Coordinates of C-alpha atoms in Angstrom, one line a residue:
X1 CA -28.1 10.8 -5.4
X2 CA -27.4 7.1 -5.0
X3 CA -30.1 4.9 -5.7
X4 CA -32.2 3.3 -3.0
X5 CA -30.8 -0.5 -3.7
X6 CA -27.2 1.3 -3.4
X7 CA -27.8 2.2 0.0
X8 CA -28.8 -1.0 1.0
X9 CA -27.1 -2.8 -0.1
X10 CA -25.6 -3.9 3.7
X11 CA -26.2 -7.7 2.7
X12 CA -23.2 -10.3 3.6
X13 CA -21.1 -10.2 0.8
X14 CA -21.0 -13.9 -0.8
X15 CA -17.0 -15.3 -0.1
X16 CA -16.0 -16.0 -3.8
X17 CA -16.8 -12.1 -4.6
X18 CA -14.7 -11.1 -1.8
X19 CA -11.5 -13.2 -3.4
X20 CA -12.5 -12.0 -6.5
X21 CA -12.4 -8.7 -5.7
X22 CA -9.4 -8.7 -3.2
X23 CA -7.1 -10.8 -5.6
X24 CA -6.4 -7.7 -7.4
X25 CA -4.3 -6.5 -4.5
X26 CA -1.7 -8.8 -5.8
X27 CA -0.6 -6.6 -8.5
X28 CA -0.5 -3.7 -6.3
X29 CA 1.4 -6.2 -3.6
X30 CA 4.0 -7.3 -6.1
X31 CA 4.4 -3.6 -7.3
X32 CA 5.2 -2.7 -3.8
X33 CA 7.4 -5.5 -3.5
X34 CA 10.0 -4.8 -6.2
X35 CA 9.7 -0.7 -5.4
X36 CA 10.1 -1.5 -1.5
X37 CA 12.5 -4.3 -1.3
X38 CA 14.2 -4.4 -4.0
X39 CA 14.8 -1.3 -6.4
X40 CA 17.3 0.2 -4.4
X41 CA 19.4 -2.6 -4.3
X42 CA 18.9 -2.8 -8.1
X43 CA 19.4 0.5 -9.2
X44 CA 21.9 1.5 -6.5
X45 CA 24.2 -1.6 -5.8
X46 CA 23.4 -3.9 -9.0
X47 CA 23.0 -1.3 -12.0
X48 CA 25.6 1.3 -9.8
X49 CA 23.4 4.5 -10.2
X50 CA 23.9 6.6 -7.1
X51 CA 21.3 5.6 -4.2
X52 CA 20.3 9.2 -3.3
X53 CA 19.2 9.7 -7.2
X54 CA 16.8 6.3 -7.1
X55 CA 15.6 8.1 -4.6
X56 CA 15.0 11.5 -6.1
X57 CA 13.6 9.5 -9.1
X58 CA 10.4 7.6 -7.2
X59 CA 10.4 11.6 -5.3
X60 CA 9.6 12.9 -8.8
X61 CA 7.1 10.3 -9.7
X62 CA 6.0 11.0 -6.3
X63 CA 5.5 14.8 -7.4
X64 CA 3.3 13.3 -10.6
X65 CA 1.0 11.1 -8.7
X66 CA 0.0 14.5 -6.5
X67 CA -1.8 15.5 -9.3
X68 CA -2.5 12.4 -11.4
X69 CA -4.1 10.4 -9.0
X70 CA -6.7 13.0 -7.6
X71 CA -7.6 13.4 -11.0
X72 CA -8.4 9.7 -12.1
X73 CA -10.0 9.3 -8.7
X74 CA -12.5 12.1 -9.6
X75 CA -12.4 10.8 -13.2
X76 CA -13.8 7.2 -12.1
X77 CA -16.6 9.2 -10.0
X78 CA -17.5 10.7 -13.1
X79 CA -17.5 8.5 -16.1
X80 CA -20.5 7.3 -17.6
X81 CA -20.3 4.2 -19.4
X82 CA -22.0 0.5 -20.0
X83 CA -19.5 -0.9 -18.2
X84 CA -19.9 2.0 -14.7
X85 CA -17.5 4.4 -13.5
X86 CA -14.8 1.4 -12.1
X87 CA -14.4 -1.6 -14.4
X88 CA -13.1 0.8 -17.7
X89 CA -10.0 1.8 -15.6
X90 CA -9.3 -1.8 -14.6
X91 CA -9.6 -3.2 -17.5
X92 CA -7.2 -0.5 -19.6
X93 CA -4.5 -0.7 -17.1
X94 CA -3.6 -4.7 -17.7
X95 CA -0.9 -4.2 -20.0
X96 CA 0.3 -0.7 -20.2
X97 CA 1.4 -1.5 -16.0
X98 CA 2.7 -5.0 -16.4
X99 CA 5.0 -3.6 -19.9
X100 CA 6.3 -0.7 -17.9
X101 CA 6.7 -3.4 -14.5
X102 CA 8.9 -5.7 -17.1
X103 CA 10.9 -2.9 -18.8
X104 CA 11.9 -1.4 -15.0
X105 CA 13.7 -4.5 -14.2
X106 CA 15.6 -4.7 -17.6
X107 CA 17.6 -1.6 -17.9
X108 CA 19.9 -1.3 -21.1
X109 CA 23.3 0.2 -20.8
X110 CA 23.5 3.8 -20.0
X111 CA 25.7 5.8 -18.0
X112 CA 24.4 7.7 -15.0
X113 CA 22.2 10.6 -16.4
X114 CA 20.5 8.4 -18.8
X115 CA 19.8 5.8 -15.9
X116 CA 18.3 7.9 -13.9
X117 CA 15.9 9.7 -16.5
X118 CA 15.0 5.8 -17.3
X119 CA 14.2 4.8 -14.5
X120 CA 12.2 8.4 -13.4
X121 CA 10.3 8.1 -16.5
X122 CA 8.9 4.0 -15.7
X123 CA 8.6 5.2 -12.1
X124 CA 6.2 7.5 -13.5
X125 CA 4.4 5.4 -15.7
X126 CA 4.2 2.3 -13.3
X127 CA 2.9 4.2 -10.5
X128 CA 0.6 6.4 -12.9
X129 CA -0.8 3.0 -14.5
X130 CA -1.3 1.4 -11.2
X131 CA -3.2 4.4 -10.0
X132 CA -5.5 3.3 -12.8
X133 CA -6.2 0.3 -11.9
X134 CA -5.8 0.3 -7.4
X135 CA -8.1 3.6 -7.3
X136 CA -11.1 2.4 -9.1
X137 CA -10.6 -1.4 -7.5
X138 CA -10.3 0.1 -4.2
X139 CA -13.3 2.4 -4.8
X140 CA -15.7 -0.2 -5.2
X141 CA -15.8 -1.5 -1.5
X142 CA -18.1 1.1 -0.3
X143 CA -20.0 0.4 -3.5
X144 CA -20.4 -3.5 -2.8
X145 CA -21.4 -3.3 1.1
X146 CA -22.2 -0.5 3.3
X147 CA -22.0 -3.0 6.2
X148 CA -19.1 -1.3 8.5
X149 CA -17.4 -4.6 9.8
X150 CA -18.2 -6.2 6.5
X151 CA -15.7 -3.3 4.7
X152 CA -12.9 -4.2 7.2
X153 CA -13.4 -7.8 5.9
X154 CA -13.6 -6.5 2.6
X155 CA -10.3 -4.4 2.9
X156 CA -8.9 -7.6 4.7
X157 CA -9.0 -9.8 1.6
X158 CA -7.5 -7.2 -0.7
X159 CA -4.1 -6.7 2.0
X160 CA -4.5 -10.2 2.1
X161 CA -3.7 -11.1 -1.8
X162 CA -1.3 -8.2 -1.3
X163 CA 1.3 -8.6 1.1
X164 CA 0.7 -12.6 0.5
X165 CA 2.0 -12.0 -3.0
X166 CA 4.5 -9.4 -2.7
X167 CA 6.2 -11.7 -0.3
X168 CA 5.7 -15.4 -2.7
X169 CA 7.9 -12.2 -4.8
X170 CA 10.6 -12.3 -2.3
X171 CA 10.2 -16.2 -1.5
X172 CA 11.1 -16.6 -5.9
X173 CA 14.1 -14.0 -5.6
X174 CA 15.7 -15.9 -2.2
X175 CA 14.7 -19.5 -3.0
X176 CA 15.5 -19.8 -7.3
X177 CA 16.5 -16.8 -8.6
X178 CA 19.3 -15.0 -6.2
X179 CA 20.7 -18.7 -5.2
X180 CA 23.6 -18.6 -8.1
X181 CA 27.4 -17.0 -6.5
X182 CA 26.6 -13.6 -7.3
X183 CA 23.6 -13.6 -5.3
X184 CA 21.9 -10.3 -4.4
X185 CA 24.6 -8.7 -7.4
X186 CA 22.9 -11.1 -9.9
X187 CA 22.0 -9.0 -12.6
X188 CA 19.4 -11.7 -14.8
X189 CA 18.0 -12.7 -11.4
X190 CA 16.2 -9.3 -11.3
X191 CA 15.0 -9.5 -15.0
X192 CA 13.7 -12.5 -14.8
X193 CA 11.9 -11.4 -11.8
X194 CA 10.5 -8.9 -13.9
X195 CA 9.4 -10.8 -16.1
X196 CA 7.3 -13.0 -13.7
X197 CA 5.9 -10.0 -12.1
X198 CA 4.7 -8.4 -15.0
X199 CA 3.1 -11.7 -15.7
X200 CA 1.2 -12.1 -12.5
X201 CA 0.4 -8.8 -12.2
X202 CA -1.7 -8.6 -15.8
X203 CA -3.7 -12.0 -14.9
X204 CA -4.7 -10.6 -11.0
X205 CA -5.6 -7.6 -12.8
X206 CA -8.1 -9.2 -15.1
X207 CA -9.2 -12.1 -12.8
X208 CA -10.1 -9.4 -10.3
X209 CA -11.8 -6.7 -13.6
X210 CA -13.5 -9.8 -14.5
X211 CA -15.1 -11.6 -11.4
X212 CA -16.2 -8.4 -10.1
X213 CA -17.8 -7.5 -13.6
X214 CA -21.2 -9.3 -12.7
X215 CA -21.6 -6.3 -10.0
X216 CA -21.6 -3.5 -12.5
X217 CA -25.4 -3.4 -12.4
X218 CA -25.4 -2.5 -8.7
X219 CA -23.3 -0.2 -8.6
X220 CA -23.7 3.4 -7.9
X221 CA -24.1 5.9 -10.8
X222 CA -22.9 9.6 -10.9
X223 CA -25.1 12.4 -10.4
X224 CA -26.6 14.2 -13.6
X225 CA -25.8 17.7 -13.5
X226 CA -26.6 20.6 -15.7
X227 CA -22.9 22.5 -14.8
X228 CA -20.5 21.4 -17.1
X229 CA -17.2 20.2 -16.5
X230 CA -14.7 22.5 -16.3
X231 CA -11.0 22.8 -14.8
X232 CA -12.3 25.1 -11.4
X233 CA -15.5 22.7 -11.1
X234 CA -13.0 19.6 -10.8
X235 CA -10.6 21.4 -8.3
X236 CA -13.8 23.0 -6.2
X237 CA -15.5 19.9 -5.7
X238 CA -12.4 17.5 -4.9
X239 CA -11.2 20.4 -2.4
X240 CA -14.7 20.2 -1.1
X241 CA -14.0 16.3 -0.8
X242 CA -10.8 16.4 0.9
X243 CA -11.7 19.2 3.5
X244 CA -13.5 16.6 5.2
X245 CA -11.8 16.9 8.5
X246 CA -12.0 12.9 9.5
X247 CA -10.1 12.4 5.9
X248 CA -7.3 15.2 6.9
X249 CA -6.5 13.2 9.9
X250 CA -6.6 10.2 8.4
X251 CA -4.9 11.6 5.5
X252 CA -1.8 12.7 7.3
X253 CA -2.0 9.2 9.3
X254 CA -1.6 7.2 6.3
X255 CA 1.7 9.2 4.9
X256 CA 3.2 9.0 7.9
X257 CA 2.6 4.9 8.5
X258 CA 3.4 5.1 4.7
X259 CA 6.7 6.7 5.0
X260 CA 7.8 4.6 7.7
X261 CA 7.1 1.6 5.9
X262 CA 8.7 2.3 3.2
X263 CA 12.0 3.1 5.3
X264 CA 11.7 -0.4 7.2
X265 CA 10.9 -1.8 3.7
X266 CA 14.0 -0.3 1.7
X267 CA 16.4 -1.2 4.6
X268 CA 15.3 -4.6 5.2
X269 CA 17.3 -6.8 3.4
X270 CA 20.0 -4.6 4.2
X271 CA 19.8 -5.0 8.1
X272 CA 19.3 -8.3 7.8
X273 CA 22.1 -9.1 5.6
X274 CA 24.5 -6.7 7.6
X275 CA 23.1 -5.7 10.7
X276 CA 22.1 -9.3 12.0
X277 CA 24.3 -11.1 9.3
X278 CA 21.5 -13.8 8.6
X279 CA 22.3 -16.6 6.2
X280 CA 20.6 -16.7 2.9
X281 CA 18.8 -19.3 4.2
X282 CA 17.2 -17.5 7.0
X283 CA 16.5 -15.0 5.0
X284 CA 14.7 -17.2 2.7
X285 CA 12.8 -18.9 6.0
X286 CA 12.3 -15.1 7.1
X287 CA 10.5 -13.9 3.7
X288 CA 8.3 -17.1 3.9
X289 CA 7.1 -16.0 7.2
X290 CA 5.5 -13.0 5.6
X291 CA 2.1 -15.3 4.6
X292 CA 1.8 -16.5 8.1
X293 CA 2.0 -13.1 9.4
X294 CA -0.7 -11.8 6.7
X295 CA -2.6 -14.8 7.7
X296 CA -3.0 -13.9 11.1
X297 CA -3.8 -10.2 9.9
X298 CA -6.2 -10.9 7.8
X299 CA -8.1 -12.9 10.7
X300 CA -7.6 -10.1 13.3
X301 CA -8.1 -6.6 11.7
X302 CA -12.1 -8.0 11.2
X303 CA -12.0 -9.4 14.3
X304 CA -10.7 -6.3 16.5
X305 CA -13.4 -4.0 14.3
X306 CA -16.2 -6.0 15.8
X307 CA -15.2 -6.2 19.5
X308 CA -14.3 -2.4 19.8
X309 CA -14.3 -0.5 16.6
X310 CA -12.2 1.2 13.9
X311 CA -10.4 4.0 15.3
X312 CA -10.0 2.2 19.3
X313 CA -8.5 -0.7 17.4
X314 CA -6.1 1.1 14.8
X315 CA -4.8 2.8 18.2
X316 CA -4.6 -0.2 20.4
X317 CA -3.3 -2.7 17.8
X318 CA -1.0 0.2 16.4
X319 CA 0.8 1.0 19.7
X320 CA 1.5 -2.9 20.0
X321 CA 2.9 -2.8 16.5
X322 CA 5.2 0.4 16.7
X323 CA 6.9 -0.5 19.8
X324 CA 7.4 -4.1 19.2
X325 CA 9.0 -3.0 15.5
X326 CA 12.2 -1.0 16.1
X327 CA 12.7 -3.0 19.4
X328 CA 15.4 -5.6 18.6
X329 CA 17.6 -2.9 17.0
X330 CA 17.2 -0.9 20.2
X331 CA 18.3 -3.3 22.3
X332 CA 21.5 -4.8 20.0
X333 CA 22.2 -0.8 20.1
X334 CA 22.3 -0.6 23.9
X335 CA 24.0 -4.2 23.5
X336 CA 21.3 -6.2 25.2
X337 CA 20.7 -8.6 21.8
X338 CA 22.5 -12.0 21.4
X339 CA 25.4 -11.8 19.1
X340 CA 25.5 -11.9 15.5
X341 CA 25.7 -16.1 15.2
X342 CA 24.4 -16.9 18.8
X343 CA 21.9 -19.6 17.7
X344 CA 19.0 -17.3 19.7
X345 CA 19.4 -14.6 17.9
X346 CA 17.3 -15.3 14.5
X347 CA 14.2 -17.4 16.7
X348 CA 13.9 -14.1 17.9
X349 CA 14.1 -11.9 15.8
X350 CA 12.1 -13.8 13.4
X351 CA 9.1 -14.2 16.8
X352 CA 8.9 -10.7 17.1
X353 CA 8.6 -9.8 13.5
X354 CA 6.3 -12.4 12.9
X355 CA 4.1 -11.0 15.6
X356 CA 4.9 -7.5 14.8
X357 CA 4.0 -7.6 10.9
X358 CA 0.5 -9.5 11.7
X359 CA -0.5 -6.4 13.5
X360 CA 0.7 -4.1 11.3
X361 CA -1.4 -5.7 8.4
X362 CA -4.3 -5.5 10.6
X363 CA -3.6 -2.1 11.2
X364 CA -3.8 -0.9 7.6
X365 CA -6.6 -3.0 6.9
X366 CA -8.6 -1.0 9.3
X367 CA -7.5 2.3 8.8
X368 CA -7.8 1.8 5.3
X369 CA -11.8 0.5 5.4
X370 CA -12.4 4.2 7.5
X371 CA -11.8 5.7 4.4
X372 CA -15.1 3.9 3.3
X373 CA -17.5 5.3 6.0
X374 CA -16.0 9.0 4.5
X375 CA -17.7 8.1 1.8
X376 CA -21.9 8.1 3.4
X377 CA -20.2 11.2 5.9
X378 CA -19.3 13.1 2.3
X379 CA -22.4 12.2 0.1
X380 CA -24.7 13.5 3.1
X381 CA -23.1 16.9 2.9
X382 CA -22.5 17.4 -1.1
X383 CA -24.8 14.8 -2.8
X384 CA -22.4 12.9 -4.7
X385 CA -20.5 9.7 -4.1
X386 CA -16.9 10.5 -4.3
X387 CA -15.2 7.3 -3.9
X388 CA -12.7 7.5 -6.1
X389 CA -11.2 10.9 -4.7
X390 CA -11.0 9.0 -1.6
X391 CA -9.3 6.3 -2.4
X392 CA -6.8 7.7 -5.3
X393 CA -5.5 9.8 -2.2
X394 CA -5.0 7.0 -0.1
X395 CA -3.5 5.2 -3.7
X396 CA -1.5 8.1 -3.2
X397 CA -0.4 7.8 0.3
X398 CA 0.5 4.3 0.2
X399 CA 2.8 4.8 -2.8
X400 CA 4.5 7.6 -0.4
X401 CA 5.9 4.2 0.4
X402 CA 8.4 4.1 -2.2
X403 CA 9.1 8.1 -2.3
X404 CA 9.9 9.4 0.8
X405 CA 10.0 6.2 2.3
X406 CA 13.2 4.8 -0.5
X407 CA 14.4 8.6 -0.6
X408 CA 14.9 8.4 3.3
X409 CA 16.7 5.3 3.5
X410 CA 18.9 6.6 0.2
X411 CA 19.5 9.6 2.1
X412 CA 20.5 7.0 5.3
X413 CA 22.7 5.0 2.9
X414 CA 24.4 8.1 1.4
X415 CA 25.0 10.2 4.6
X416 CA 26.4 6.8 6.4
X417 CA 29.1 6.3 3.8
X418 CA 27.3 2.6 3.3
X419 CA 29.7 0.6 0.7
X420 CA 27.9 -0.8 -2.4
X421 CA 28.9 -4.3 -3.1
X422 CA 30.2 -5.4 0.3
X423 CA 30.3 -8.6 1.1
X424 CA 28.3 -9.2 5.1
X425 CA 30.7 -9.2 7.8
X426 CA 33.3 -7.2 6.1
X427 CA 31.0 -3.4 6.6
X428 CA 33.0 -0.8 9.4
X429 CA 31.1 -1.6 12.8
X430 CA 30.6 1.8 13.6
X431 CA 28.7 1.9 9.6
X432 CA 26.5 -0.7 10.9
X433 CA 26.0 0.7 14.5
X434 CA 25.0 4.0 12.7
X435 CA 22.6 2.2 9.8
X436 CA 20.6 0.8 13.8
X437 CA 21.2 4.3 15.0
X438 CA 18.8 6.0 12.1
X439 CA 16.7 3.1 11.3
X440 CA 14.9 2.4 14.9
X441 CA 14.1 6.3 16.4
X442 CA 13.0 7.3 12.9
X443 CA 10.4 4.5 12.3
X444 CA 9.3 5.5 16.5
X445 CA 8.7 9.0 15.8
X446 CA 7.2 8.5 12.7
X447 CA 4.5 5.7 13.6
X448 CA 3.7 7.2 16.7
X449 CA 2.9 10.4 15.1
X450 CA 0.5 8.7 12.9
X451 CA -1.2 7.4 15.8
X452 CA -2.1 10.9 17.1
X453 CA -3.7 12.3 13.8
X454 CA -6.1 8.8 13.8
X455 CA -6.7 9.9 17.1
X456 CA -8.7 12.8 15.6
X457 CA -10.9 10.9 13.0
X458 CA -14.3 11.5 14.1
X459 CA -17.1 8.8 12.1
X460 CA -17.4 5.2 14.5
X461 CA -20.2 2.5 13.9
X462 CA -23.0 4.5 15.3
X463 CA -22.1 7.7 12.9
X464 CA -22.3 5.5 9.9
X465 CA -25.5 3.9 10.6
X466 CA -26.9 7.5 11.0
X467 CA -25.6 8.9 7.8
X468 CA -27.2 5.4 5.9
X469 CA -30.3 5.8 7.9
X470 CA -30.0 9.9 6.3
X471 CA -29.4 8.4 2.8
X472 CA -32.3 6.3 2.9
X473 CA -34.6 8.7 3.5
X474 CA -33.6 11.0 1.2
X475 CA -33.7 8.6 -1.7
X476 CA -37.1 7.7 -0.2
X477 CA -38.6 11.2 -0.1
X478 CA -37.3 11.3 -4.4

C-alpha cells in the first residue's frame, strides 16, 4: 500500500513545479505536431510515397504500441530503483526519441517499398520512445496531488506546453522555413524542421526529468510481493486494471476524440489551402492563433472542474466544441459561407476556430485528469497503485491520433482522387466539395459518440474523497 504521506499529499502544488512538470508536454506536443500536420504532406506529396501507405505505416506502429505501451506502463509501476518507478524512463528516452524525430524528417533516396518500411520502422521507434518518456511523466500527477481540481490544473499545464509548442512548430514551418517558392513542396524546409524538433524535444525532456527530480522522495513505491513476476501475473493484473468500468468508458471516449482529431489535424492544412484557399499569410496568422486558443484553455478546463465537475463539464464544454468544429464546412457545403476571397470569410473562420479549439483543449484537459481519480478507485479494490497502466493506455489513445486518425484522412485523400502537388485554386470543385463532404459528418459522428461513453464514467468529487478518506485509514490501521 501507498504510504500515509502519499495519500496526503492534497497540498497546493507550488507553481514552478507545475511548469516543471508540464513543460515536458512540449516534446509530446511537437511529436504530435509533425505526425498530425505535417507527415502526410511529407511522405505523401513531398517524398511521393503513396498517402494510403503513410497511413498503413503509423496503423502498424499503431499495432506495436497495443502491446508496448501497456507494458512500459506496468513496467514503471513496477520498477524499483534510487531514482523511483518514473524518472529512469524519462531520463533514458532523451536521445533515442529526439535521434529517431531527426532521422523521420530526413529520408534518403529509396523507391516506394523501401520508403515505406523507413518510415514504419521510425514510426515505430518514435512513438515506442515517446511512450517511454509521456507514460511515466503523465503518471506522476496522481503521484504529486491527490487534490481533484488541483489534477485538472495539473493536466492543464502539461496540454498547455503541448499544443503551445506543437503550434510555435507550425508558426517556424509558415513564417521561415516554407516561405521560399516551393513552399509546402520544400524538401530542406522539413529537415530542417527536424532538426529543430529533435532539439527541443531532448532539452523539454530533461528540463521536465530534471525539475521534477527533487519529488522522487515523495513519491509512491510499489508493493513488495512474494509472487514473482511472470508473463500471466503481468497480463492478470493489468486486465484487472483495465476492467475498471469508469476506465472502459473513458477508454473508448478518448479513441474516439483521438481519431477525430487526428482526421481534423491531417486535413488541416489541406482544407485550408484548398477548401477556403487562405493565403500563406493567413495561414501563418491562423497557426499563431493556436497559443491564444491554448491560453484560454488552459484558464477554463480548471475553471469549469470547480464550478460543476469533471464528467458535467467534459459533456457541456464538449457539445459546444463538436458542433461549433465542422460548422463552417457545413454551411459552405449547403452554400451559406462567404466565398473563397470575400474579405469575411477568414475573420470567421479564424473566430470560430479560435473559440472552438479553446474548448477543445479544455476538454482533454479534463477528461484526461479523470484518469487520475482511477487511480485511488483501482488501489482501493487491488492494493496497488497502477498509474502507469493508466496512463500508457491513454499514451496509447492519444497516439490513435496519428493512426487511424492520418489512415482516415489517407483513405479520404485516396478514395477522392485528391492530386498531389496541385497548386490552390487549380483542384476539380466537385474534389474539393467532396474533401467538405467527408471531413465535417465524420468528425460529428465521431465526437458525439465520444460524448456518450463519458456519459458512463462513474467517479465525481465526492467518490474521490471517499476512496482517499478509505486509503487513509487503511494505511492507518498498518
Amino acid at each position: 500500500m501507498a504510504t500515509a504521506a502519499s495519500v496526503d499529499a492534497s497540498e497546493k502544488m507550488p507553481v514552478w513545479l507545475k511548469l516543471a512538470h508540464g513543460s515536458g508536454a512540449a516534446a509530446f506536443g511537437i511529436k504530435n505536431n509533425g505526425f498530425d500536420y505535417f507527415l502526410l504532406i511529407f511522405y505523401g506529396t513531398v517524398i511521393g510515397l503513396e498517402p494510403s501507405l503513410v497511413g498503413l505505416a503509423i496503423l502498424i506502429a499503431l499495432v506495436f504500441d497495443a502491446v508496448s505501451d501497456p507494458l512500459v506502463g506496468y513496467w514503471s509501476d513496477n520498477l524499483q530503483s534510487r531514482w523511483g518507478r518514473r524518472h529512469p524512463f524519462m531520463y533514458a528516452a532523451a536521445i533515442p526519441v529526439a535521434l529517431s524525430y531527426f532521422l523521420l524528417w530526413n529520408p534518403p533516396e529509396m523507391g516506394q517499398t523501401s520508403l515505406f518500411l523507413y518510415l514504419t520502422s521510425l514510426a515505430i521507434l518514435i512513438r515506442t520512445f515517446i511512450t517511454f518518456y509521456e507514460t511515466p511523466s503523465s503518471a506522476l500527477i496522481p503521484e504529486l496531488t491527490t487534490d481533484y481540481e488541483e489534477r485538472t490544473s495539473l493536466q492543464s499545464y502539461r496540454l498547455f506546453f503541448g499544443w503551445t509548442f506543437g503550434a510555435l512548430m507550425s508558426v517556424i514551418m509558415f513564417g521561415a522555413l516554407l516561405t521560399g517558392p516551393q513552399g509546402l513542396l520544400d524538401r530542406d524546409a522539413y529537415a530542417t524542421y527536424g532538426m529543430i524538433g529533435s532539439a527541443l524535444i531532448f532539452i523539454f525532456v530533461m528540463i521536465s526529468a530534471v525539475g521534477t527530480h527533487s519529488r522522487i522522495s515523495h513519491l509512491h513505491r510499489p508493493v513488495t510481493r512474494s509472487e514473482r513476476y511472470s508473463v500471466g501475473r503481468i497480463f492478470r493484473e493489468m486486465i484487472e486494471t483495465l476492467s475498471e468500468k469508469s476506465f472502459i468508458a473513458l477508454f473508448f471516449a478518448t479513441v474516439l476524440f483521438a481519431i477525430a482529431t487526428g482526421l481534423a489535424a491531417s486535413l488541416n492544412y489541406l482544407l485550408l489551402t484548398y477548401f477556403w484557399e487562405f493565403s500563406s499569410y493567413q495561414i501563418f496568422l491562423w497557426t499563431c492563433t493556436v497559443v491564444l486558443s491554448a491560453l484560454f484553455g488552459f484558464l477554463l478546463a480548471p475553471w469549469a472542474t470547480r464550478k460543476i465537475g469533471k464528467k458535467p463539464a467534459v459533456i457541456v464544454l464538449g457539445l459546444l466544441a463538436f458542433t461549433i468544429q465542422p460548422a463552417p464546412v457545413l454551411l459552405r457545403l449547403v452554400g451559406i459561407m462567404p466565398e473563397n476571397g470575400d474579405p469575411l470569410l477568414f475573420p470567421i473562420v479564424l473566430g470560430v476556430n479560435v473559440i472552438d479549439l479553446a474548448l477543445i483543449i479544455a476538454v482533454q484537459a479534463v477528461s484526461f485528469s479523470m484518469i487520475a481519480d482511477l487511480v485511488e478507485a483501482n488501489q482501493v479494490k487491488t492494493g496497488r497503485r497502477s498509474e502507469g497502466v493508466y496512463y500508457a493506455a491513454m499514451t496509447f489513445t492519444r497516439k490513435t491520433t496519428q493512426g487511424l486518425g492520418v489512415l482516415a484522412a489517407g483513405l479520404i485523400l485516396s478514395g477522392i482522387g485528391f492530386p498531389e502537388g496541385a497548386d490552390p485554386g487549380t483542384v476539380d470543385t466537385d474534389t474539393i466539395w467532396k474533401l467538405g463532404a467527408f471531413y465535417a459528418p465524420s468528425l460529428l459522428v465521431l465526437y458525439l459518440s465520444a460524448l456518450f461513453f463519458v456519459t458512463r464514467y462513474k467517479i465525481d468529487k465526492r467518490g474521490h474523497e471517499e476512496n482517499l478518506r478509505r486509503l487513509r485509514e487503511s494505511a492507518a490501521a498498518q
